[in-house]
């Protein structure tokens, strides 16, 4: 029988054993390696090894041993020889001594284990607790990601194209206002304005001030907003480069790739130039020329030839179009080609690779022709043939002679001298003189030299002063730049002196010079200038005379009016009725004479005094004129309606005279028993617009013909007595023209409308009139908008 104490001890041992078994079961079912090791010491007290006290099944399996083998009391170094030389042993010993836990990643490639492990070591009581987990898959994944990232970075860094990634910059309303650089690869830095320092985090508009004006911002925004990629080619003239641009949306930003394609564009341009040149050669050669693609039969013999290129002469010879020929075969177009003499030449050229000549007499479209030609092999698949039709050659020679004769006739019939020159250059290629190669009859007479005396000679040998006059420099610029040049001046030739105009245009490495004799024109111009100076002096004298005449003539008229007025007022009782009437008639005559002098003076000033045009507000000006006429308006109870009027460029004083006379006439020539009505209207017209109102005259033809975009049509209409405009329309604007006699109720000098016409002329305008007797009159003034 066990005592109670022994029973309690047995139960405690059983409980501990059960807990240890449970703990071991837990440790054996986790995927983390766990071991508890205790140190082993030498005689000096130094740790020389560790041995496992507790180890889980996962740990034992990783090392290919059982738990019993690893916990049988032997040291780790005995189980795994060489372990004490590893870094792990040193780490375990340091942790045990300094009690500082350590966590580290290590690649374990020994003792049957080859894995990346994440290890944690910490002291636990009298031993060290080591736990680890296999992170090989994670490490390999991270390594793969790093390699992919490095590969991607290498691709970016070594990419042929420049790559830039942008993020949008949004305002408060969520609208895109700009794009900010996020990433730029090194290739992009070879393109304009981009550097490592000025891109990261910078706004595109900061790097490119014309970012929005050039449309690049709009392209970025469109791709960002729509998600639709964009591909285009751009040329930057300031940098002289072509760029192939591709813009795509990338996450919440955009990616902009661009490649310098300048070299490709240059090659394309060169290829196009070569193709155009080749086509031009085909069009320019006077011989027939064919480029054939060889068609072989099954035995490797010549079966047919397909047209690839032909000269224009070939088309003219056959009467076929290029569309009919290109792509078609020789035998299809000319079924008897195999029986011709040139077919064996084609075969021989293919067999020997040597050029072959051929001759052929044939009849085509009813014409007999003799043809000679040559064929050569261009490469394995192509033949080139050239030929001439002798009959056509002779005809062409005759036509060339006729053409040359026609050109000579045209040149000799020209009233101007025409000379052709070739450039004379020194060893450095600098133009130092010009050599005569052609002259017309006018030049022969002008310089007094025949073709034999002149052609082949140089300009400076006959006219050395062309250098001092700067003419040779001007001719040099024409030949070097291709820009025509004109010079006028006095010159002395062997046969005559005068004023000449010289016009030079480039011709190959030379020029064609046209010399126009402008002596009579120059003399006429001098006469005109002298006459203008005389006219100006005459106008000044006329102005002085007008002022003097106005003052001297007005003074006696004022005395006549004053003295007759005294007689009528102070001596009325002494005068007979007949004498009083005579004095009144005398006063009326002096008033008319005074008004006539004032109007003549006003008309003369319009012709001699011109002021610089300024903006004139016509609406204010017309209202000021109506204020001056207020007494007449009130006296006649007139209704005056003024529409909105524009501001025009003109002389305010002259325009005031214009409307003063038109409105005065409208208020003067009224009908008895009818309330006067005057309307001032305005309409903007274009030269090709016909007035809607049939009462208004059509726009004057000369105004419509001028380069005037638009003009104002300002009308002054009344309901007065009117007149027959068809009969008197032009007469009313003449000086001293009156449609009513002096005995009528309508006073005037007949100069008012002449003043109106003069003002309109001074303003580059026109005036027209519509009127019928008893139906009033409408005067329309046309003034250009600018």
XYZ file of C-alpha atoms in Angstrom, residues 27-32 55-67 70 111-113 132:
24
model
C 5.072 21.027 -30.785
C 4.903 18.077 -33.169
C 1.876 19.537 -34.976
C 3.154 23.015 -35.728
C 5.029 23.914 -38.931
C 7.727 25.769 -37.091
C 12.761 19.139 -30.107
C 9.598 18.881 -32.173
C 8.856 16.525 -35.009
C 9.026 19.281 -37.711
C 12.568 20.138 -36.650
C 13.657 16.485 -36.577
C 12.222 15.789 -40.053
C 14.006 18.837 -41.542
C 17.333 17.320 -40.482
C 16.388 13.750 -41.499
C 16.528 12.277 -37.981
C 14.086 11.127 -35.298
C 13.264 12.951 -32.084
C 18.276 14.179 -31.507
C 23.678 18.741 -42.503
C 21.167 17.654 -45.157
C 19.187 20.904 -45.017
C 12.666 28.738 -37.012
